[in-house]
Amino acid sequence: MTRTAPSPKLFMIAAAALLIAACESDSGDSDLYQSEAPSTTQDTSNQQNVGAGTRNNNVRELPYEPGSGEELEAVAGSRVYFGFDRYDLTARAQQTLRDQAAFMRKYPRVSVLVEGHADERGTREYNLALGARRANAAKRFLVSLGIDPNRIRTISYGKERPEAIGSNERSWAQNRRGVTVVQ
Amino acid sequence: MIIGKNMTGRGLLGMVCAVLMAVAWLVVTPSASAQLRVDVTEANVEPLPIALPAFEGKSQISDRQQDMAVIGQDIAGVIAANLERSGLFRSLPSNAFIERDPSPDRRPRFADWRPINAQGLVVGGVEFMTDGRIDVVFRLWDVFAQQQMIGVRYQTTPDNWRQIAHRISDAIYERLTGESGYFDTRIVYVAETGPQTDRTKRLAIMDQDGANHQYLTRGDFLALTPRFSPTAQEITYMSFFNDTPRVYIYNLDSGKQELLGDFDGMTFAPRFSPDGNKVVMSLERNGNSDIFIMDLRTRDIRQLTDHPDIDTAPSFSPEGDRIVFESDRGGSQQIYVMNQDGSGVKRISFGKGRYKTPVWSPRGDLIAFTHSSGGRYSIGVMRPDGSRERFLTESFLDEGPTWSPNGRVLMFFRQRPFDDRGEGGSYSVWSIDLTGRNERRIPTPGDASDPAWSPLIR
């Protein structure tokens, strides 16, 4: 090891790791959305013993680029879900959006696209309008948390891009969603 | 208004009249003096038996005789299929015919057609001419009155024989019903392929009977809700071109497309005005959808509704003076009518459930709509004041009615549900007449949705 000080990049990764730890510990219903996020972070902290006089190697390297969609998925979750014909944000959706806002504050140059989706019940044109409402409800909440509205674009897909296929309540619930996509 | 209310207010007769209104059924007149006639106010369930022998094939050039015999058979087949699909006619099987090889140049032997109970008889011929075109002639006979009801001659290129068959179908339908026909028309719709999660949706166009099918867009972007202009030369629709959902106009002659105004928000749900000079549509801004109208010549856009709830699916009355649309301003989707300048908004649907996608009949007498209640969907009609509501279909999901140009038949699309493994679902286009009895699937090469019926061009 020739470097005498950790690189700024390493700091950033460490900070991200700390933030993840913070998010996971202080949000009461984190398990609700954590299950939707793939657990792809590699924890290397326990792989070797740290002896006296050596560098503290308690670092985990995250398998995604800083500020990427993968990171958003990991630290916040990209999806919020809505009730039938509803566009109000549930407590769980608000928490996801708070985490998304924290991510956007951390990466001020990141812009996002918020997609609004509807389930297959309901007519095509109304569902386009409903998807727009949902995307916009998420955007408004992010803006209320201090995010610049110019960093958030919205699009409605109505019922055109379902994620779960099946004419049943479980699939419909999965498809009534807002999806935040890092641009 | 619900039907039950009609029943108590007007008695059974009024209810029956309400149900029987509108669709043409053939009533055969018993006396020889009165001609074969359809009474549009009767809902007789018995279709009229009609005989359509193959058109006689002739050629002024010796080697085209056989071609003309084939075209003559095909023309009769297309006419028979059209008339049968209307639900008003029953085409008699040709193996029952007694008079063989009837010719439009001779009077039929009526004594041969009466025993098989042919009440209408269509005898035609197709002749290849020295200039390379074909000459098509037909006569419609009232068998029992022994009178010709109509006779017409057409000349066209041989490859255009199908259109002639549709025009003859229209002429027969018009002569017997007193209504304008709808067979020489086209359907634009959305052809669907690929996985549901990443569906490819292309504009496609075909004749009303499914023939002459062709794709208009390549499928790189989602294409939704196409609708014809009054000249049938243009289609307004919504495209996700460059992931920006906007309303476009597609010109069928040139194949060129034109963006209809670039606004900050999504534009959707477009329809032409009856004069073709304007497009009414929804524009979404900051999540809220209102109805706007654009003048296609000046490009001026005017806002017609200004409401914090969803206003969409606008459709003009045939006179152009009013617009019907849907809004959830009352708590759920319901149908409203307003003047073309946005004034005088009035709710007209008050039944149980949700009312959506209203479309004004080209006759002006009815508004067709999509209805949902208790997880079931229907296509229905009501009068423009909201009275005499009737449901014509029912399924897991029926959506998006479009009127035949004579206002007697509706097309819509139907989704069959997906099972828990995500299989078994489908999308297809259907037609239903105003009796609600004659429901038929429209043939398409694959899954199909968002049909729109062209006007009748003469």
XYZ file of C-alpha atoms in Angstrom:
641
model
C 0.000 0.000 0.000
C 1.677 3.213 -1.128
C -1.118 5.655 -0.533
C -0.962 7.546 2.706
C -4.530 8.818 2.755
C -7.787 7.281 1.589
C -8.998 8.660 -1.724
C -12.067 10.911 -1.805
C -13.823 8.101 -3.614
C -13.228 5.798 -0.722
C -14.680 8.407 1.603
C -17.764 8.563 -0.517
C -18.218 4.832 -0.460
C -17.723 4.767 3.257
C -20.214 7.580 3.667
C -22.694 5.700 1.567
C -22.212 2.634 3.684
C -22.799 4.653 6.821
C -25.899 6.175 5.321
C -27.251 2.785 4.455
C -26.607 1.663 7.998
C -28.384 4.749 9.299
C -31.335 4.274 7.024
C -31.671 0.675 7.948
C -31.551 1.319 11.637
C -33.648 4.418 12.107
C -36.585 3.803 9.847
C -39.154 1.708 11.546
C -40.746 0.213 8.484
C -37.611 -0.214 6.453
C -38.265 -3.907 6.118
C -41.332 -3.080 4.088
C -39.375 -1.646 1.249
C -36.100 -3.376 1.862
C -37.608 -6.560 0.604
C -38.212 -4.870 -2.730
C -34.538 -3.939 -3.052
C -31.991 -6.529 -4.033
C -29.446 -7.061 -1.249
C -26.376 -6.815 -3.379
C -23.998 -4.965 -1.061
C -20.963 -6.985 -0.118
C -19.952 -6.722 3.479
C -16.222 -7.386 3.647
C -15.706 -6.129 7.185
C -15.519 -9.528 8.775
C -13.396 -11.223 6.206
C -10.127 -10.670 8.019
C -9.026 -9.846 11.445
C -7.683 -6.386 11.930
C -4.443 -6.573 13.880
C -2.949 -3.859 16.025
C -0.955 -1.307 14.043
C -2.567 -2.152 10.711
C -5.087 0.107 8.886
C -8.661 -0.170 9.908
C -10.020 -2.148 7.000
C -13.645 -2.042 8.125
C -14.853 -0.991 4.670
C -17.411 -2.500 2.446
C -17.280 -1.827 -1.235
C -20.682 -1.229 -2.766
C -21.321 -2.976 -6.061
C -22.834 0.008 -7.775
C -21.728 3.346 -9.019
C -22.342 6.254 -6.683
C -25.520 8.056 -7.648
C -26.707 5.227 -9.841
C -30.146 3.705 -10.092
C -28.772 0.645 -8.359
C -27.782 2.752 -5.398
C -31.187 4.417 -5.295
C -32.774 0.985 -5.347
C -30.537 -0.131 -2.477
C -30.767 2.905 -0.234
C -34.347 3.994 -0.836
C -36.194 1.699 -3.185
C -37.362 2.993 -6.529
C -41.029 2.092 -6.202
C -43.986 3.478 -4.307
C -47.390 1.809 -4.399
C -50.914 3.203 -4.532
C -54.417 2.072 -3.673
C -57.038 1.360 -6.337
C -57.919 4.579 -8.176
C -55.851 6.487 -5.564
C -52.897 8.776 -5.892
C -52.362 9.769 -2.261
C -49.069 8.663 -0.728
C -49.198 6.025 1.998
C -46.899 6.354 5.030
C -44.697 3.722 3.498
C -44.583 5.535 0.160
C -43.671 8.771 1.965
C -40.796 7.023 3.732
C -39.489 5.660 0.432
C -39.671 9.154 -1.045
C -37.854 10.626 1.977
C -35.070 8.145 1.344
C -35.110 9.038 -2.343
C -34.857 12.723 -1.407
C -31.856 11.960 0.808
C -30.240 10.215 -2.142
C -30.927 13.189 -4.402
C -29.506 15.599 -1.838
C -26.396 13.482 -1.678
C -26.007 13.556 -5.458
C -27.047 17.063 -6.447
C -26.266 16.491 -10.105
C -28.575 13.482 -10.391
C -31.911 13.963 -12.135
C -34.734 11.481 -12.021
C -37.732 10.453 -14.067
C -40.773 9.471 -12.044
C -43.040 7.042 -13.926
C -46.689 6.733 -12.972
C -48.424 3.420 -13.634
C -51.909 1.990 -13.224
C -53.316 -1.517 -13.045
C -55.182 -3.085 -15.963
C -58.602 -2.266 -14.578
C -59.851 1.054 -15.811
C -59.941 2.581 -19.254
C -56.796 3.501 -21.160
C -57.172 7.264 -21.186
C -58.256 7.571 -17.567
C -55.323 5.399 -16.535
C -52.953 7.711 -18.399
C -54.397 10.607 -16.406
C -54.224 8.585 -13.186
C -50.594 7.625 -13.835
C -49.799 11.297 -14.333
C -51.396 12.099 -10.988
C -49.378 9.395 -9.253
C -46.084 10.465 -10.798
C -46.856 14.028 -9.900
C -47.821 13.167 -6.323
C -44.387 11.594 -5.880
C -42.701 14.566 -7.524
C -44.524 17.044 -5.295
C -43.491 15.172 -2.208
C -39.842 15.188 -3.295
C -40.080 18.912 -4.019
C -41.614 19.497 -0.587
C -38.477 17.918 0.844
C -36.358 20.508 -0.886
C -35.516 18.830 -4.150
C -35.338 21.190 -7.132
C -38.384 20.469 -9.354
C -36.168 20.865 -12.419
C -34.392 17.677 -11.385
C -37.609 15.654 -11.537
C -39.347 14.787 -14.789
C -42.577 12.795 -14.812
C -44.173 10.460 -17.329
C -47.356 8.429 -17.211
C -47.556 4.986 -18.745
C -51.135 4.376 -17.635
C -51.823 0.649 -17.849
C -49.345 0.158 -20.705
C -46.343 -1.158 -18.765
C -47.430 -3.585 -16.047
C -44.779 -5.315 -13.958
C -46.823 -8.223 -12.687
C -48.990 -10.177 -15.140
C -52.118 -11.692 -13.704
C -55.706 -10.523 -13.406
C -55.691 -10.700 -9.636
C -55.430 -8.315 -6.708
C -51.801 -9.181 -5.998
C -50.670 -8.269 -9.505
C -52.848 -5.168 -9.606
C -51.340 -3.921 -6.331
C -47.845 -4.345 -7.763
C -48.747 -2.460 -10.921
C -50.278 0.607 -9.224
C -46.913 2.210 -8.760
C -44.612 5.140 -9.118
C -41.095 4.287 -10.247
C -38.187 6.675 -9.756
C -35.575 6.186 -12.447
C -32.151 7.844 -12.247
C -31.469 9.645 -15.523
C -81.635 6.993 -15.945
C -81.918 3.363 -15.068
C -84.151 1.016 -16.975
C -86.201 0.204 -13.915
C -87.176 3.816 -13.659
C -88.328 3.726 -17.253
C -90.368 0.693 -16.514
C -92.270 2.208 -13.661
C -92.670 5.560 -15.344
C -93.704 4.396 -18.781
C -95.056 0.916 -18.328
C -93.932 -2.221 -20.058
C -94.668 -0.885 -23.509
C -92.435 2.109 -22.977
C -89.719 -0.163 -21.725
C -90.063 -2.459 -24.704
C -90.014 0.499 -27.061
C -86.872 1.766 -25.368
C -85.218 -1.592 -25.791
C -86.387 -2.057 -29.341
C -85.416 1.337 -30.576
C -82.882 1.972 -33.202
C -81.806 -1.175 -34.955
C -83.052 -2.199 -38.336
C -84.654 -5.561 -38.806
C -86.164 -6.778 -41.999
C -89.853 -7.230 -42.039
C -91.101 -9.164 -45.019
C -94.233 -7.782 -46.472
C -96.757 -10.460 -47.363
C -98.459 -8.762 -50.281
C -96.938 -8.505 -53.717
C -97.804 -4.853 -54.036
C -95.689 -3.760 -51.078
C -91.952 -4.081 -51.548
C -89.396 -5.876 -49.456
C -88.582 -3.508 -46.655
C -86.753 -3.170 -43.384
C -88.563 -1.405 -40.603
C -85.960 0.275 -38.446
C -88.225 0.406 -35.420
C -88.879 -3.314 -35.248
C -86.627 -5.777 -33.518
C -87.673 -8.892 -35.341
C -85.271 -11.682 -34.498
C -85.602 -13.458 -37.849
C -82.956 -12.386 -40.387
C -84.128 -11.963 -43.964
C -83.274 -14.912 -46.242
C -81.353 -13.637 -49.231
C -79.800 -15.507 -52.141
C -76.433 -14.375 -53.484
C -75.430 -16.622 -56.374
C -71.926 -16.117 -57.786
C -71.725 -13.135 -60.116
C -71.594 -14.168 -63.740
C -68.039 -13.894 -65.101
C -67.466 -12.664 -68.646
C -64.527 -11.276 -70.559
C -64.101 -9.237 -73.704
C -60.622 -10.808 -73.919
C -60.563 -14.566 -74.208
C -57.940 -15.450 -71.591
C -59.584 -13.599 -68.671
C -62.789 -15.614 -68.578
C -61.636 -17.842 -65.726
C -60.318 -14.887 -63.662
C -63.686 -13.213 -63.943
C -65.495 -16.355 -62.821
C -63.301 -16.380 -59.689
C -63.844 -12.677 -58.998
C -67.566 -13.143 -59.563
C -67.632 -15.847 -56.907
C -65.521 -13.759 -54.523
C -67.697 -10.658 -54.905
C -70.820 -12.646 -54.013
C -68.965 -14.174 -51.052
C -67.870 -10.787 -49.654
C -71.402 -9.387 -49.997
C -72.900 -12.448 -48.304
C -70.416 -12.208 -45.418
C -71.102 -8.486 -44.958
C -74.879 -8.903 -44.911
C -74.686 -11.885 -42.555
C -72.452 -10.029 -40.104
C -75.030 -7.275 -39.885
C -77.361 -9.791 -38.238
C -80.189 -8.622 -40.481
C -79.757 -11.135 -43.289
C -79.298 -14.865 -43.733
C -77.404 -15.881 -46.839
C -78.917 -19.045 -48.345
C -76.539 -21.915 -49.165
C -75.766 -22.109 -52.875
C -76.350 -25.865 -53.053
C -80.046 -25.164 -52.500
C -80.290 -22.955 -55.572
C -82.485 -24.313 -58.367
C -81.831 -21.755 -61.083
C -78.205 -22.276 -62.102
C -76.001 -19.507 -63.530
C -78.444 -16.613 -63.266
C -77.402 -13.562 -65.272
C -78.034 -9.848 -64.677
C -78.993 -9.709 -68.347
C -82.105 -11.845 -67.771
C -85.070 -11.749 -65.435
C -84.646 -14.405 -62.745
C -86.955 -17.421 -62.795
C -88.784 -16.392 -59.636
C -90.542 -19.753 -59.480
C -87.116 -21.282 -58.796
C -86.300 -18.926 -55.882
C -89.626 -18.961 -54.039
C -89.441 -22.656 -53.003
C -86.155 -22.098 -51.176
C -87.739 -19.075 -49.506
C -85.304 -16.563 -50.956
C -86.994 -13.255 -50.329
C -84.208 -11.111 -51.670
C -82.163 -12.176 -54.684
C -78.969 -10.500 -55.839
C -77.894 -11.320 -59.375
C -74.724 -9.771 -60.707
C -72.024 -10.023 -63.297
C -68.416 -9.024 -63.706
C -66.891 -8.483 -67.147
C -63.273 -7.876 -68.081
C -63.136 -5.036 -70.591
C -60.679 -4.396 -73.409
C -59.254 -1.372 -71.545
C -58.126 -3.669 -68.686
C -60.812 -2.600 -66.241
C -63.757 -4.572 -64.977
C -67.432 -3.765 -65.324
C -69.537 -4.936 -62.386
C -73.315 -4.892 -62.445
C -75.868 -6.119 -59.962
C -79.636 -6.184 -59.525
C -81.525 -6.718 -56.286
C -84.830 -8.504 -56.806
C -87.841 -8.790 -54.536
C -88.641 -12.448 -55.241
C -92.239 -12.410 -54.076
C -93.116 -9.099 -55.719
C -91.080 -10.132 -58.788
C -89.696 -6.617 -58.994
C -86.246 -5.175 -59.291
C -85.499 -2.999 -56.277
C -82.185 -1.561 -57.403
C -79.676 -2.040 -60.189
C -76.222 -0.424 -60.356
C -73.158 -0.664 -62.615
C -69.586 0.083 -61.514
C -66.304 0.177 -63.398
C -62.946 -0.170 -61.720
C -59.568 -1.888 -61.915
C -59.651 -5.648 -61.294
C -57.646 -5.381 -58.051
C -60.371 -3.157 -56.588
C -63.113 -5.767 -56.712
C -63.394 -5.968 -52.911
C -64.349 -2.324 -52.630
C -67.025 -2.843 -55.276
C -68.350 -5.777 -53.236
C -68.549 -3.492 -50.182
C -70.299 -0.775 -52.142
C -72.830 -3.260 -53.465
C -73.355 -4.460 -49.881
C -74.005 -0.881 -48.833
C -76.424 -0.358 -51.723
C -78.397 -3.483 -50.795
C -78.416 -2.587 -47.098
C -79.508 0.964 -47.859
C -82.248 -0.116 -50.251
C -83.698 -2.622 -47.812
C -83.296 -0.727 -44.538
C -83.555 2.906 -45.553
C -80.414 3.428 -43.482
C -77.030 4.322 -44.873
C -74.623 1.398 -45.076
C -71.289 0.906 -43.366
C -69.494 -1.811 -45.312
C -67.231 0.332 -47.482
C -65.325 1.500 -44.402
C -62.030 0.850 -42.662
C -60.901 0.219 -39.113
C -57.767 1.677 -37.575
C -56.672 -0.071 -34.396
C -53.681 -0.930 -32.229
C -51.966 -4.240 -33.018
C -50.315 -5.705 -29.923
C -47.388 -8.119 -29.799
C -44.686 -9.141 -27.353
C -44.594 -9.587 -23.582
C -47.166 -7.686 -21.515
C -44.414 -5.957 -19.531
C -42.835 -4.555 -22.691
C -45.686 -4.567 -25.156
C -45.217 -3.472 -28.748
C -48.207 -1.448 -29.945
C -48.472 -0.486 -33.598
C -51.120 1.362 -35.527
C -52.738 -0.918 -38.092
C -55.517 -0.378 -40.602
C -57.829 -2.793 -42.378
C -61.141 -2.989 -44.146
C -64.196 -3.308 -41.922
C -64.205 -7.082 -42.582
C -60.526 -7.525 -41.698
C -59.221 -7.658 -45.273
C -56.385 -5.493 -46.659
C -54.621 -5.402 -43.298
C -51.509 -3.249 -43.042
C -49.351 -1.688 -40.335
C -48.892 2.065 -40.178
C -46.183 2.361 -37.520
C -43.159 0.187 -36.838
C -43.717 -0.325 -33.139
C -40.610 1.448 -31.836
C -42.884 3.490 -29.580
C -46.252 2.839 -27.988
C -49.133 3.979 -30.198
C -52.559 4.387 -28.567
C -56.140 5.500 -29.248
C -56.192 6.232 -33.013
C -59.268 8.069 -34.399
C -60.193 8.993 -37.986
C -60.692 12.473 -39.338
C -64.062 13.086 -41.054
C -62.397 12.616 -44.458
C -60.797 9.328 -43.294
C -57.504 10.605 -44.713
C -55.992 11.445 -41.339
C -55.709 9.721 -37.998
C -55.119 11.461 -34.713
C -53.549 9.296 -32.036
C -51.191 9.275 -29.091
C -47.579 8.161 -29.391
C -44.813 7.707 -26.851
C -42.315 8.813 -29.525
C -39.005 9.602 -27.772
C -40.625 8.636 -24.467
C -42.696 11.803 -24.591
C -46.409 11.000 -24.726
C -48.024 13.393 -27.173
C -50.883 13.640 -29.653
C -50.005 13.328 -33.343
C -51.780 13.453 -36.672
C -50.917 10.719 -39.159
C -51.673 11.418 -42.800
C -52.666 8.221 -44.604
C -51.899 9.641 -48.058
C -48.384 10.867 -47.360
C -47.501 8.676 -44.389
C -46.286 11.848 -42.670
C -46.809 12.533 -38.995
C -47.209 15.797 -37.253
C -46.880 16.651 -33.565
C -49.943 18.483 -32.331
C -48.408 21.139 -30.108
C -45.494 20.590 -27.747
C -46.677 21.365 -24.265
C -45.009 20.827 -20.918
C -47.355 18.017 -20.037
C -48.740 14.923 -21.695
C -51.408 15.311 -24.395
C -53.801 12.414 -24.920
C -57.348 11.313 -25.740
C -57.602 13.191 -29.071
C -60.618 13.329 -31.383
C -61.407 15.394 -34.455
C -64.278 17.837 -34.544
C -66.996 16.899 -37.072
C -65.712 19.525 -39.542
C -62.175 18.205 -39.204
C -60.765 21.649 -38.390
C -60.121 21.056 -34.714
C -58.867 18.369 -32.373
C -60.219 18.119 -28.852
C -57.962 16.336 -26.345
C -56.715 16.192 -22.799
C -53.645 18.104 -21.694
C -52.007 17.203 -18.418
C -50.160 19.847 -16.468
C -48.587 19.191 -13.060
C -50.520 15.962 -12.834
C -53.953 17.380 -13.573
C -55.774 16.635 -16.836
C -58.154 19.122 -18.424
C -59.793 19.279 -21.842
C -58.424 21.590 -24.516
C -59.257 22.245 -28.145
C -56.781 23.066 -30.879
C -57.591 24.848 -34.128
C -55.608 22.917 -36.734
C -55.162 25.935 -39.016
C -54.141 28.591 -36.526
C -52.696 26.168 -33.945
C -54.443 28.188 -31.274
C -55.274 26.118 -28.220
C -58.137 26.906 -25.902
C -58.885 25.419 -22.498
C -62.430 24.069 -22.150
C -62.418 22.607 -18.643
C -60.542 23.887 -15.607
C -61.049 21.515 -12.758
C -58.741 19.872 -10.195
C -60.086 16.424 -11.081
C -59.475 14.301 -14.184
C -61.327 15.483 -17.295
C -60.703 13.346 -20.358
C -62.162 11.299 -23.249
C -63.895 14.216 -25.042
C -66.103 13.510 -28.075
C -68.017 15.985 -30.246
C -71.699 15.793 -31.101
C -72.188 15.394 -34.885
C -73.413 19.007 -35.109
C -70.239 20.147 -33.381
C -72.130 22.246 -30.860
C -71.570 20.039 -27.806
C -68.849 17.842 -26.328
C -69.367 14.798 -24.131
C -66.512 13.813 -21.793
C -65.733 11.927 -18.614
C -64.662 13.351 -15.290
C -64.164 12.034 -11.775
C -65.089 15.405 -10.285
C -68.125 13.799 -8.663
C -65.987 11.238 -6.823
C -65.830 8.613 -9.583
C -65.774 8.576 -13.377
C -69.062 9.882 -14.798
C -70.203 11.315 -18.104
C -70.755 15.031 -18.637
C -71.925 17.145 -21.569
C -70.859 20.737 -22.218
C -71.166 23.291 -24.967
C -68.284 23.387 -27.446
C -66.906 26.489 -25.704
C -66.772 24.713 -22.346
C -69.873 26.347 -20.884
C -72.954 24.645 -19.504
C -71.336 21.530 -18.032
C -73.989 18.999 -17.049
C -73.658 15.485 -15.686
C -75.757 12.932 -17.577
C -74.821 9.536 -16.043
C -76.332 8.666 -12.693
C -76.474 4.877 -12.609
C -74.547 2.543 -10.352
C -70.846 2.147 -11.115
C -68.431 4.130 -13.280
C -69.120 5.593 -16.711
C -66.229 6.220 -19.078
C -65.091 6.847 -22.676
C -68.311 8.436 -23.984
C -68.595 8.627 -27.783
C -71.350 10.528 -29.516
C -73.183 8.618 -32.252
C -72.815 10.059 -35.780
C -76.639 10.139 -35.819
C -76.622 12.290 -32.711
C -79.304 10.247 -30.978
C -77.136 8.214 -28.597
C -73.920 8.276 -26.606
C -72.000 5.004 -26.295
C -69.832 4.451 -23.234
C -67.768 1.997 -21.216
C -69.303 1.044 -17.873
C -67.842 -0.840 -14.932
C -69.484 -2.089 -11.803
C -68.589 -4.896 -9.425
C -65.515 -5.848 -11.419
C -67.456 -6.359 -14.678
C -67.352 -4.155 -17.755
C -70.013 -3.318 -20.320
C -70.458 -1.308 -23.463
C -73.669 0.667 -23.208
C -75.640 3.468 -24.808
C -77.766 6.294 -23.468
C -79.476 9.299 -24.940
C -77.596 12.603 -24.760
C -79.789 13.652 -21.827
C -78.759 10.489 -19.951
C -82.077 8.720 -20.320
C -82.780 5.247 -21.709
C -79.507 3.737 -20.662
C -78.926 0.197 -21.945
C -76.013 -2.185 -21.627
C -75.169 -4.199 -24.748
C -72.211 -6.354 -23.671
C -70.604 -7.687 -20.523
C -67.230 -9.259 -19.780
C -64.132 -9.011 -17.601
C -63.181 -5.907 -19.572
C -64.947 -4.338 -22.553
C -63.634 -0.899 -23.430
C -63.627 1.931 -25.921
C -66.719 1.840 -28.172
C -66.563 3.288 -31.692
C -69.613 3.835 -33.901
C -70.317 2.529 -37.378
C -70.951 5.557 -39.603
C -74.687 4.842 -39.641
C -74.883 4.715 -35.855
C -76.313 1.174 -35.748
C -73.262 -0.913 -34.770
C -70.459 -0.472 -32.246
C -66.960 -1.871 -32.185
C -64.940 -2.115 -28.971
C -62.103 -4.183 -27.573
C -62.258 -6.960 -25.036
C -59.570 -8.144 -22.652
C -59.708 -11.709 -21.476
C -58.166 -11.996 -17.993
C -54.746 -13.450 -17.232
C -54.512 -16.396 -14.875
C -52.263 -16.461 -11.809
C -49.340 -17.618 -13.938
C -49.813 -14.583 -16.153
C -51.211 -16.597 -19.035
C -54.455 -16.920 -20.941
C -55.072 -13.207 -21.345
C -55.813 -11.665 -24.728
C -57.058 -8.515 -26.434
C -59.446 -8.611 -29.368
C -61.840 -6.376 -31.280
C -65.565 -7.104 -31.329
C -68.706 -5.624 -32.794
C -72.168 -5.442 -31.284
C -75.330 -4.023 -32.818
C -77.807 -1.925 -30.901
C -80.054 -4.887 -30.139
C -77.184 -6.353 -28.110
C -77.791 -9.718 -29.767
C -75.371 -9.721 -32.678
C -71.931 -9.826 -31.042
C -69.044 -10.812 -33.324
C -65.304 -10.946 -33.150
C -63.478 -8.920 -35.799
C -60.619 -10.952 -37.288
C -57.136 -9.527 -36.695
C -53.728 -11.176 -37.212
C -52.900 -10.909 -33.510
C -54.002 -9.178 -30.314
C -55.906 -5.981 -31.022
C -57.260 -2.989 -29.100
C -58.454 0.610 -29.498
C -60.490 0.174 -32.696
C -61.848 3.233 -34.493
C -64.348 3.030 -37.324
C -63.863 5.255 -40.348
C -66.628 7.423 -41.715
C -68.347 6.343 -44.925
C -66.615 8.038 -47.831
C -68.559 8.540 -51.038
